[in-house]
Amino acid sequence: KDRPRVLSGIQPTSGSFHLGNYLGAVRQWVDLQEANDAFYMVVDLHAITVDQDPETLRQNTRISAAQLLGAGLDPERCTLFIQSHVPEHAQLGWIMNCLTGFGEAARMTQFKDKSAKQGSDRTSVGLFTYPILQIADILLYQADAVPVGEDQRQHLELTRDLAERFNTRYAPTFTVPNPYILKETAKILDLQDPSAKMSKSASSPKGLVNLLDEPKVSAKKFKSAVTDTDTVVSYDEEKKAGVSNLLRIHSALSGQSIEKLVEHFEGKMYGALKTELAELFTEWVTPFQARTRTYLEDPAELDRVLAIGAEKARAVASETLATVYDRIGF
Ligand code: ADP
Ligand code: NA
């Protein structure tokens, strides 16, 4: 390996990504593909831990892949694939299930949160063991670093424990990965409720910026974003959460520092910031949508790109799995 290996995945549960998905995750994947040997996947195996309509799942998986390409993932620079195209994920997942203690898995707070919302009869065993499939996802590729949000830190710790456990019990086999916690400042808030993060499941339609919506629709959402009763544009995450969120989005899209922006908006009011942000977003999202559309309108080309990705991924995954099978006595 000449460059650090990174691996990350995104669920295909929503047709359109939202601005939080892009600025919080996907955009950083695009940056990381340059200096790293990056593996990125659409995790459809994880999606079925909750009920999915088959045709919707198939569509959303393709739309997710097309958006990743539209956002700037370059199949020449990274390996982009669909998780279910690489059967080694499920195969190593089973082995990792058998190495994980029940109590250890039961301590995962993400599961406790998610299952509490569903009730135990509607919660699948798959949802319980999904962190263990995640472990397989990571270890298959001998990833050095895993770019994830803070909420995934506990799962990364379990991944490290399991890698070390396997290496100790059998023989050195897996790279023990490090979390690469994505910057907290990349957290994008709901435009209507700046006390909450922008989220597909929790945000109101007006608070959520979908990347595949008509740019005009999103521009309107920026213009009616909830701020506060003050008028001075300044950065204060506590007292001016709404304005600070808009400044962060502006900074991420324009590449200008927050300090520069605060200077730029001196003597101007919130309306000026919102109008500029609406324009900036439209400028970015228009070519993003055009690139995404080229893949959606040419299914054969999307299939071709994803088949190459799956083949590159399998080359690595099958080698790891063969070693693992040998070590455990298969
Ligand atoms: P959602 O919360 O809308 O269901 P996911 O949980 O599917 O989104 O998140 C996919 C990726 O996008 C994760 O890496 C997550 O950290 C990131 N992400 C989601 N929402 C935000 C947000 N509001 N700000 C920054 N990053 C986010
Ligand atoms: Na979520």
mmCIF file of C-alpha atoms and ligand atoms in Angstrom:
data_model
loop_
_atom_site.group_PDB
_atom_site.id
_atom_site.type_symbol
_atom_site.label_atom_id
_atom_site.label_comp_id
_atom_site.label_asym_id
_atom_site.label_seq_id
_atom_site.Cartn_x
_atom_site.Cartn_y
_atom_site.Cartn_z
ATOM 1 C CA LYS A 1 0.000 0.000 0.000
ATOM 2 C CA ASP A 2 1.603 3.276 -1.063
ATOM 3 C CA ARG A 3 -1.124 5.574 0.238
ATOM 4 C CA PRO A 4 -3.287 5.346 3.357
ATOM 5 C CA ARG A 5 -6.424 3.357 2.710
ATOM 6 C CA VAL A 6 -9.705 5.002 3.715
ATOM 7 C CA LEU A 7 -13.173 3.524 3.613
ATOM 8 C CA SER A 8 -16.616 5.005 4.123
ATOM 9 C CA GLY A 9 -20.219 4.241 3.249
ATOM 10 C CA ILE A 10 -23.521 6.014 2.896
ATOM 11 C CA GLN A 11 -27.017 4.566 3.133
ATOM 12 C CA PRO A 12 -29.287 4.708 0.094
ATOM 13 C CA THR A 13 -32.341 5.313 2.260
ATOM 14 C CA SER A 14 -33.217 8.686 0.789
ATOM 15 C CA GLY A 15 -33.480 9.405 -2.911
ATOM 16 C CA SER A 16 -31.908 12.830 -2.701
ATOM 17 C CA PHE A 17 -28.992 13.595 -0.418
ATOM 18 C CA HIS A 18 -29.461 16.719 1.666
ATOM 19 C CA LEU A 19 -27.014 19.540 2.201
ATOM 20 C CA GLY A 20 -25.876 18.049 5.536
ATOM 21 C CA ASN A 21 -24.943 14.765 3.842
ATOM 22 C CA TYR A 22 -22.954 16.674 1.257
ATOM 23 C CA LEU A 23 -21.087 19.159 3.468
ATOM 24 C CA GLY A 24 -20.753 16.771 6.417
ATOM 25 C CA ALA A 25 -19.617 13.690 4.538
ATOM 26 C CA VAL A 26 -19.594 13.458 0.754
ATOM 27 C CA ARG A 27 -17.578 16.609 0.106
ATOM 28 C CA GLN A 28 -14.895 15.374 2.484
ATOM 29 C CA TRP A 29 -14.851 12.024 0.675
ATOM 30 C CA VAL A 30 -14.149 13.931 -2.525
ATOM 31 C CA ASP A 31 -11.203 15.701 -0.872
ATOM 32 C CA LEU A 32 -9.862 12.464 0.626
ATOM 33 C CA GLN A 33 -9.766 10.621 -2.701
ATOM 34 C CA GLU A 34 -6.748 12.695 -3.757
ATOM 35 C CA ALA A 35 -4.150 11.705 -1.166
ATOM 36 C CA ASN A 36 -5.603 8.327 -0.159
ATOM 37 C CA ASP A 37 -6.488 4.982 -1.606
ATOM 38 C CA ALA A 38 -10.187 5.545 -0.993
ATOM 39 C CA PHE A 39 -13.002 2.983 -1.037
ATOM 40 C CA TYR A 40 -16.541 4.356 -0.935
ATOM 41 C CA MET A 41 -19.734 2.370 -1.023
ATOM 42 C CA VAL A 42 -23.480 2.704 -1.034
ATOM 43 C CA VAL A 43 -24.471 0.409 1.829
ATOM 44 C CA ASP A 44 -27.639 -1.288 0.643
ATOM 45 C CA LEU A 45 -27.098 -4.252 3.007
ATOM 46 C CA HIS A 46 -27.349 -1.810 5.893
ATOM 47 C CA ALA A 47 -30.478 -0.226 4.417
ATOM 48 C CA ILE A 48 -32.499 -3.439 4.797
ATOM 49 C CA THR A 49 -32.046 -3.457 8.579
ATOM 50 C CA VAL A 50 -35.361 -1.596 8.342
ATOM 51 C CA ASP A 51 -38.180 -2.358 5.860
ATOM 52 C CA GLN A 52 -37.514 -1.287 2.287
ATOM 53 C CA ASP A 53 -39.698 -1.422 -0.777
ATOM 54 C CA PRO A 54 -37.578 -3.336 -3.361
ATOM 55 C CA GLU A 55 -38.113 -0.984 -6.307
ATOM 56 C CA THR A 56 -37.524 2.078 -4.147
ATOM 57 C CA LEU A 57 -34.363 0.568 -2.695
ATOM 58 C CA ARG A 58 -33.045 -0.272 -6.170
ATOM 59 C CA GLN A 59 -33.797 3.261 -7.391
ATOM 60 C CA ASN A 60 -32.368 4.986 -4.322
ATOM 61 C CA THR A 61 -29.178 2.946 -4.525
ATOM 62 C CA ARG A 62 -28.620 4.084 -8.119
ATOM 63 C CA ILE A 63 -29.566 7.684 -7.325
ATOM 64 C CA SER A 64 -27.117 7.659 -4.407
ATOM 65 C CA ALA A 65 -24.288 6.373 -6.595
ATOM 66 C CA ALA A 66 -25.103 8.927 -9.307
ATOM 67 C CA GLN A 67 -25.034 11.736 -6.732
ATOM 68 C CA LEU A 68 -21.655 10.597 -5.400
ATOM 69 C CA LEU A 69 -20.324 10.811 -8.948
ATOM 70 C CA GLY A 70 -22.108 14.128 -9.460
ATOM 71 C CA ALA A 71 -20.485 15.467 -6.293
ATOM 72 C CA GLY A 72 -17.032 14.721 -7.660
ATOM 73 C CA LEU A 73 -16.051 11.176 -6.772
ATOM 74 C CA ASP A 74 -13.898 10.094 -9.673
ATOM 75 C CA PRO A 75 -13.803 6.355 -10.453
ATOM 76 C CA GLU A 76 -10.238 6.878 -11.696
ATOM 77 C CA ARG A 77 -9.210 8.238 -8.299
ATOM 78 C CA CYS A 78 -11.244 6.101 -5.915
ATOM 79 C CA THR A 79 -13.125 2.817 -5.763
ATOM 80 C CA LEU A 80 -16.883 3.403 -5.758
ATOM 81 C CA PHE A 81 -19.190 0.416 -5.431
ATOM 82 C CA ILE A 82 -22.461 -0.976 -4.129
ATOM 83 C CA GLN A 83 -22.039 -3.049 -0.968
ATOM 84 C CA SER A 84 -24.283 -5.941 -2.102
ATOM 85 C CA HIS A 85 -22.153 -6.368 -5.243
ATOM 86 C CA VAL A 86 -19.344 -7.627 -3.017
ATOM 87 C CA PRO A 87 -20.584 -10.799 -1.227
ATOM 88 C CA GLU A 88 -17.519 -10.860 1.038
ATOM 89 C CA HIS A 89 -19.195 -8.223 3.257
ATOM 90 C CA ALA A 90 -21.900 -10.641 4.361
ATOM 91 C CA GLN A 91 -19.411 -13.511 4.573
ATOM 92 C CA LEU A 92 -16.972 -11.713 6.862
ATOM 93 C CA GLY A 93 -19.939 -10.216 8.705
ATOM 94 C CA TRP A 94 -20.989 -13.684 9.848
ATOM 95 C CA ILE A 95 -17.524 -14.486 11.128
ATOM 96 C CA MET A 96 -17.370 -11.190 13.015
ATOM 97 C CA ASN A 97 -20.806 -11.930 14.523
ATOM 98 C CA CYS A 98 -19.332 -15.076 15.997
ATOM 99 C CA LEU A 99 -16.396 -13.184 17.510
ATOM 100 C CA THR A 100 -18.517 -10.477 19.139
ATOM 101 C CA GLY A 101 -19.970 -10.875 22.612
ATOM 102 C CA PHE A 102 -23.719 -10.421 22.906
ATOM 103 C CA GLY A 103 -23.254 -7.958 25.760
ATOM 104 C CA GLU A 104 -20.657 -6.078 23.779
ATOM 105 C CA ALA A 105 -23.088 -5.609 20.891
ATOM 106 C CA ALA A 106 -25.909 -4.739 23.289
ATOM 107 C CA ARG A 107 -23.898 -1.777 24.598
ATOM 108 C CA MET A 108 -24.078 0.067 21.271
ATOM 109 C CA THR A 109 -26.014 3.244 22.005
ATOM 110 C CA GLN A 110 -27.061 3.757 18.365
ATOM 111 C CA PHE A 111 -28.992 0.494 18.545
ATOM 112 C CA LYS A 112 -30.595 1.431 21.822
ATOM 113 C CA ASP A 113 -31.734 4.756 20.351
ATOM 114 C CA LYS A 114 -33.005 3.347 17.080
ATOM 115 C CA SER A 115 -34.725 0.290 18.503
ATOM 116 C CA ALA A 116 -36.374 2.314 21.257
ATOM 117 C CA LYS A 117 -38.150 4.273 18.522
ATOM 118 C CA GLN A 118 -39.402 1.103 16.810
ATOM 119 C CA GLY A 119 -40.329 -1.278 19.623
ATOM 120 C CA SER A 120 -38.704 -4.702 19.974
ATOM 121 C CA ASP A 121 -41.084 -6.677 17.739
ATOM 122 C CA ARG A 122 -40.490 -4.348 14.812
ATOM 123 C CA THR A 123 -36.726 -4.202 15.380
ATOM 124 C CA SER A 124 -34.779 -6.674 13.222
ATOM 125 C CA VAL A 125 -31.851 -8.715 14.463
ATOM 126 C CA GLY A 126 -30.070 -7.142 11.477
ATOM 127 C CA LEU A 127 -30.376 -3.737 13.097
ATOM 128 C CA PHE A 128 -28.834 -5.205 16.246
ATOM 129 C CA THR A 129 -25.857 -6.659 14.389
ATOM 130 C CA TYR A 130 -25.383 -3.888 11.825
ATOM 131 C CA PRO A 131 -22.345 -2.466 13.674
ATOM 132 C CA ILE A 132 -20.768 -5.892 13.203
ATOM 133 C CA LEU A 133 -21.414 -5.809 9.473
ATOM 134 C CA GLN A 134 -19.799 -2.381 9.563
ATOM 135 C CA ILE A 135 -16.759 -3.962 11.179
ATOM 136 C CA ALA A 136 -16.555 -6.414 8.293
ATOM 137 C CA ASP A 137 -16.958 -3.533 5.811
ATOM 138 C CA ILE A 138 -13.911 -1.836 7.255
ATOM 139 C CA LEU A 139 -11.640 -4.795 7.989
ATOM 140 C CA LEU A 140 -12.154 -6.380 4.552
ATOM 141 C CA TYR A 141 -10.270 -3.480 2.997
ATOM 142 C CA GLN A 142 -7.546 -3.224 5.637
ATOM 143 C CA ALA A 143 -8.590 0.409 6.047
ATOM 144 C CA ASP A 144 -6.207 2.691 7.931
ATOM 145 C CA ALA A 145 -8.779 5.404 8.497
ATOM 146 C CA VAL A 146 -12.547 5.603 8.488
ATOM 147 C CA PRO A 147 -14.080 9.043 7.974
ATOM 148 C CA VAL A 148 -17.241 9.109 10.102
ATOM 149 C CA GLY A 149 -19.337 11.439 12.192
ATOM 150 C CA GLU A 150 -18.939 11.620 15.967
ATOM 151 C CA ASP A 151 -22.010 9.368 16.409
ATOM 152 C CA GLN A 152 -20.050 6.465 14.909
ATOM 153 C CA ARG A 153 -17.104 6.669 17.299
ATOM 154 C CA GLN A 154 -18.362 3.807 19.481
ATOM 155 C CA HIS A 155 -18.678 1.513 16.466
ATOM 156 C CA LEU A 156 -15.123 2.344 15.455
ATOM 157 C CA GLU A 157 -13.912 1.419 18.933
ATOM 158 C CA LEU A 158 -15.640 -1.951 18.589
ATOM 159 C CA THR A 159 -14.024 -2.386 15.168
ATOM 160 C CA ARG A 160 -10.588 -1.833 16.697
ATOM 161 C CA ASP A 161 -11.358 -4.291 19.521
ATOM 162 C CA LEU A 162 -12.491 -6.974 17.084
ATOM 163 C CA ALA A 163 -9.514 -6.491 14.765
ATOM 164 C CA GLU A 164 -7.159 -6.855 17.726
ATOM 165 C CA ARG A 165 -9.090 -9.853 19.038
ATOM 166 C CA PHE A 166 -8.829 -11.674 15.721
ATOM 167 C CA ASN A 167 -5.164 -10.773 15.318
ATOM 168 C CA THR A 168 -4.378 -12.073 18.818
ATOM 169 C CA ARG A 169 -6.500 -15.215 18.684
ATOM 170 C CA TYR A 170 -5.325 -16.354 15.234
ATOM 171 C CA ALA A 171 -2.482 -14.387 13.652
ATOM 172 C CA PRO A 172 -1.911 -10.792 12.557
ATOM 173 C CA THR A 173 -4.500 -10.379 9.787
ATOM 174 C CA PHE A 174 -6.296 -7.066 10.017
ATOM 175 C CA THR A 175 -5.129 -3.475 9.996
ATOM 176 C CA VAL A 176 -6.458 -1.807 13.159
ATOM 177 C CA PRO A 177 -8.230 1.269 11.770
ATOM 178 C CA ASN A 178 -8.262 4.762 13.205
ATOM 179 C CA PRO A 179 -11.362 6.932 13.260
ATOM 180 C CA TYR A 180 -11.098 10.071 11.182
ATOM 181 C CA ILE A 181 -13.796 12.085 12.892
ATOM 182 C CA LEU A 182 -15.283 14.571 10.483
ATOM 183 C CA LYS A 183 -15.144 18.120 11.749
ATOM 184 C CA GLU A 184 -17.964 19.130 14.105
ATOM 185 C CA THR A 185 -18.019 22.494 12.309
ATOM 186 C CA ALA A 186 -19.303 20.606 9.279
ATOM 187 C CA LYS A 187 -22.562 19.994 11.116
ATOM 188 C CA ILE A 188 -25.383 21.603 9.158
ATOM 189 C CA LEU A 189 -28.483 22.655 11.054
ATOM 190 C CA ASP A 190 -32.155 22.595 10.105
ATOM 191 C CA LEU A 191 -32.960 25.908 8.373
ATOM 192 C CA GLN A 192 -36.232 26.242 10.283
ATOM 193 C CA ASP A 193 -35.028 24.877 13.624
ATOM 194 C CA PRO A 194 -31.359 25.738 14.213
ATOM 195 C CA SER A 195 -31.408 23.819 17.503
ATOM 196 C CA ALA A 196 -31.522 20.552 15.503
ATOM 197 C CA LYS A 197 -29.317 19.132 12.775
ATOM 198 C CA MET A 198 -30.630 18.976 9.237
ATOM 199 C CA SER A 199 -31.955 15.457 8.846
ATOM 200 C CA LYS A 200 -33.958 13.522 6.297
ATOM 201 C CA SER A 201 -36.079 11.910 8.967
ATOM 202 C CA ALA A 202 -36.468 14.765 11.449
ATOM 203 C CA SER A 203 -36.430 18.063 9.546
ATOM 204 C CA SER A 204 -39.553 19.783 8.250
ATOM 205 C CA PRO A 205 -39.658 20.168 4.431
ATOM 206 C CA LYS A 206 -38.735 23.854 4.687
ATOM 207 C CA GLY A 207 -35.819 23.117 6.991
ATOM 208 C CA LEU A 208 -34.287 20.504 4.697
ATOM 209 C CA VAL A 209 -32.294 21.337 1.558
ATOM 210 C CA ASN A 210 -32.507 18.413 -0.874
ATOM 211 C CA LEU A 211 -29.763 18.417 -3.465
ATOM 212 C CA LEU A 212 -32.054 17.134 -6.207
ATOM 213 C CA ASP A 213 -34.853 19.667 -5.666
ATOM 214 C CA GLU A 214 -35.337 22.497 -8.151
ATOM 215 C CA PRO A 215 -32.654 25.062 -7.186
ATOM 216 C CA LYS A 216 -35.419 27.682 -6.996
ATOM 217 C CA VAL A 217 -37.132 25.684 -4.250
ATOM 218 C CA SER A 218 -33.927 25.530 -2.199
ATOM 219 C CA ALA A 219 -33.157 29.213 -2.816
ATOM 220 C CA LYS A 220 -36.504 30.044 -1.248
ATOM 221 C CA LYS A 221 -35.652 27.910 1.802
ATOM 222 C CA PHE A 222 -32.404 29.828 2.332
ATOM 223 C CA LYS A 223 -34.277 33.110 2.040
ATOM 224 C CA SER A 224 -36.809 32.087 4.667
ATOM 225 C CA ALA A 225 -34.292 30.478 7.049
ATOM 226 C CA VAL A 226 -34.987 31.101 10.726
ATOM 227 C CA THR A 227 -32.415 33.423 12.320
ATOM 228 C CA ASP A 228 -32.997 35.700 15.338
ATOM 229 C CA THR A 229 -34.333 39.149 16.146
ATOM 230 C CA ASP A 230 -30.928 40.834 15.975
ATOM 231 C CA THR A 231 -29.684 42.187 12.630
ATOM 232 C CA VAL A 232 -25.869 42.113 12.884
ATOM 233 C CA VAL A 233 -24.226 39.270 10.963
ATOM 234 C CA SER A 234 -21.741 37.693 13.367
ATOM 235 C CA TYR A 235 -20.613 34.194 14.332
ATOM 236 C CA ASP A 236 -21.925 32.838 17.631
ATOM 237 C CA GLU A 237 -22.999 29.204 17.679
ATOM 238 C CA GLU A 238 -24.844 29.600 20.984
ATOM 239 C CA LYS A 239 -26.671 32.886 20.647
ATOM 240 C CA LYS A 240 -26.923 33.058 16.860
ATOM 241 C CA ALA A 241 -27.204 29.440 15.818
ATOM 242 C CA GLY A 242 -29.241 30.174 12.685
ATOM 243 C CA VAL A 243 -26.981 32.919 11.321
ATOM 244 C CA SER A 244 -23.879 30.925 12.234
ATOM 245 C CA ASN A 245 -25.259 27.948 10.322
ATOM 246 C CA LEU A 246 -25.782 30.132 7.247
ATOM 247 C CA LEU A 247 -22.249 31.509 7.598
ATOM 248 C CA ARG A 248 -20.833 27.970 7.809
ATOM 249 C CA ILE A 249 -22.699 26.923 4.690
ATOM 250 C CA HIS A 250 -21.564 30.062 2.870
ATOM 251 C CA SER A 251 -17.973 29.470 3.949
ATOM 252 C CA ALA A 252 -18.077 25.833 2.837
ATOM 253 C CA LEU A 253 -19.493 26.722 -0.587
ATOM 254 C CA SER A 254 -17.488 29.896 -1.239
ATOM 255 C CA GLY A 255 -14.199 28.835 0.336
ATOM 256 C CA GLN A 256 -14.021 32.128 2.245
ATOM 257 C CA SER A 257 -13.232 32.151 5.957
ATOM 258 C CA ILE A 258 -15.981 32.981 8.448
ATOM 259 C CA GLU A 259 -13.971 36.053 9.582
ATOM 260 C CA LYS A 260 -13.796 37.340 6.012
ATOM 261 C CA LEU A 261 -17.513 36.795 5.609
ATOM 262 C CA VAL A 262 -18.375 38.636 8.815
ATOM 263 C CA GLU A 263 -16.307 41.567 7.510
ATOM 264 C CA HIS A 264 -18.003 41.335 4.141
ATOM 265 C CA PHE A 265 -21.471 41.499 5.697
ATOM 266 C CA GLU A 266 -20.638 44.373 8.072
ATOM 267 C CA GLY A 267 -23.357 46.994 7.866
ATOM 268 C CA LYS A 268 -25.567 44.628 5.866
ATOM 269 C CA MET A 269 -28.462 42.690 7.274
ATOM 270 C CA TYR A 270 -29.470 39.042 7.321
ATOM 271 C CA GLY A 271 -31.298 39.408 4.010
ATOM 272 C CA ALA A 272 -28.010 40.084 2.210
ATOM 273 C CA LEU A 273 -26.455 36.919 3.625
ATOM 274 C CA LYS A 274 -29.487 34.824 2.696
ATOM 275 C CA THR A 275 -29.656 36.171 -0.860
ATOM 276 C CA GLU A 276 -25.953 35.592 -1.443
ATOM 277 C CA LEU A 277 -26.204 32.095 0.003
ATOM 278 C CA ALA A 278 -29.160 31.252 -2.254
ATOM 279 C CA GLU A 279 -27.086 32.367 -5.268
ATOM 280 C CA LEU A 280 -23.976 30.472 -4.157
ATOM 281 C CA PHE A 281 -25.941 27.300 -3.587
ATOM 282 C CA THR A 282 -27.651 27.574 -6.978
ATOM 283 C CA GLU A 283 -24.254 28.051 -8.644
ATOM 284 C CA TRP A 284 -22.934 24.912 -6.990
ATOM 285 C CA VAL A 285 -26.000 22.705 -7.243
ATOM 286 C CA THR A 286 -26.792 23.364 -10.927
ATOM 287 C CA PRO A 287 -23.696 21.603 -12.328
ATOM 288 C CA PHE A 288 -23.976 18.971 -9.548
ATOM 289 C CA GLN A 289 -27.461 18.119 -10.786
ATOM 290 C CA ALA A 290 -26.337 18.094 -14.408
ATOM 291 C CA ARG A 291 -23.507 15.645 -13.648
ATOM 292 C CA THR A 292 -25.828 13.466 -11.554
ATOM 293 C CA ARG A 293 -28.394 13.457 -14.344
ATOM 294 C CA THR A 294 -25.884 12.244 -16.941
ATOM 295 C CA TYR A 295 -25.524 9.035 -14.913
ATOM 296 C CA LEU A 296 -29.231 8.639 -14.266
ATOM 297 C CA GLU A 297 -30.039 9.125 -17.933
ATOM 298 C CA ASP A 298 -27.403 6.612 -19.018
ATOM 299 C CA PRO A 299 -28.041 3.504 -16.880
ATOM 300 C CA ALA A 300 -25.574 1.437 -18.916
ATOM 301 C CA GLU A 301 -22.762 3.868 -18.113
ATOM 302 C CA LEU A 302 -23.672 3.877 -14.411
ATOM 303 C CA ASP A 303 -23.712 0.063 -14.447
ATOM 304 C CA ARG A 304 -20.318 0.032 -16.145
ATOM 305 C CA VAL A 305 -18.767 2.370 -13.548
ATOM 306 C CA LEU A 306 -20.266 0.379 -10.668
ATOM 307 C CA ALA A 307 -19.150 -2.940 -12.138
ATOM 308 C CA ILE A 308 -15.564 -1.693 -12.351
ATOM 309 C CA GLY A 309 -15.829 -0.465 -8.758
ATOM 310 C CA ALA A 310 -17.174 -3.816 -7.558
ATOM 311 C CA GLU A 311 -14.388 -5.642 -9.348
ATOM 312 C CA LYS A 312 -11.692 -3.446 -7.760
ATOM 313 C CA ALA A 313 -13.325 -3.858 -4.347
ATOM 314 C CA ARG A 314 -13.639 -7.636 -4.703
ATOM 315 C CA ALA A 315 -9.982 -7.991 -5.577
ATOM 316 C CA VAL A 316 -9.104 -6.632 -2.129
ATOM 317 C CA ALA A 317 -12.022 -8.135 -0.195
ATOM 318 C CA SER A 318 -11.573 -11.666 -1.532
ATOM 319 C CA GLU A 319 -7.905 -11.684 -0.614
ATOM 320 C CA THR A 320 -8.683 -10.681 2.972
ATOM 321 C CA LEU A 321 -11.509 -13.199 3.237
ATOM 322 C CA ALA A 322 -9.341 -16.040 1.900
ATOM 323 C CA THR A 323 -6.783 -15.339 4.630
ATOM 324 C CA VAL A 324 -9.509 -15.185 7.271
ATOM 325 C CA TYR A 325 -11.071 -18.484 6.120
ATOM 326 C CA ASP A 326 -7.701 -20.145 6.292
ATOM 327 C CA ARG A 327 -6.955 -18.769 9.770
ATOM 328 C CA ILE A 328 -10.244 -19.950 11.273
ATOM 329 C CA GLY A 329 -10.049 -23.441 9.817
ATOM 330 C CA PHE A 330 -12.316 -23.390 6.745
HETATM 331 P P1 ADP B 1 -29.808 11.650 8.111
HETATM 332 O O1 ADP B 1 -29.416 12.065 9.495
HETATM 333 O O2 ADP B 1 -30.406 12.751 7.322
HETATM 334 O O3 ADP B 1 -30.622 10.369 8.098
HETATM 335 P P2 ADP B 1 -27.572 9.955 7.553
HETATM 336 O O4 ADP B 1 -27.607 9.521 8.974
HETATM 337 O O5 ADP B 1 -27.957 8.986 6.486
HETATM 338 O O6 ADP B 1 -28.444 11.287 7.380
HETATM 339 O O7 ADP B 1 -26.123 10.515 7.274
HETATM 340 C C1 ADP B 1 -25.298 10.213 6.183
HETATM 341 C C2 ADP B 1 -24.022 10.987 6.368
HETATM 342 O O8 ADP B 1 -24.271 12.393 6.354
HETATM 343 C C3 ADP B 1 -23.315 10.713 7.691
HETATM 344 O O9 ADP B 1 -21.919 10.640 7.454
HETATM 345 C C4 ADP B 1 -23.656 11.893 8.551
HETATM 346 O O10 ADP B 1 -22.644 12.177 9.501
HETATM 347 C C5 ADP B 1 -23.799 13.011 7.546
HETATM 348 N N1 ADP B 1 -24.792 13.988 7.979
HETATM 349 C C6 ADP B 1 -26.118 13.760 8.087
HETATM 350 N N2 ADP B 1 -26.753 14.876 8.498
HETATM 351 C C7 ADP B 1 -25.806 15.830 8.659
HETATM 352 C C8 ADP B 1 -25.828 17.207 9.055
HETATM 353 N N3 ADP B 1 -26.961 17.821 9.362
HETATM 354 N N4 ADP B 1 -24.663 17.881 9.095
HETATM 355 C C9 ADP B 1 -23.503 17.271 8.763
HETATM 356 N N5 ADP B 1 -23.405 15.997 8.389
HETATM 357 C C10 ADP B 1 -24.532 15.259 8.324
HETATM 358 NA NA NA B 2 -29.540 9.278 10.509
#
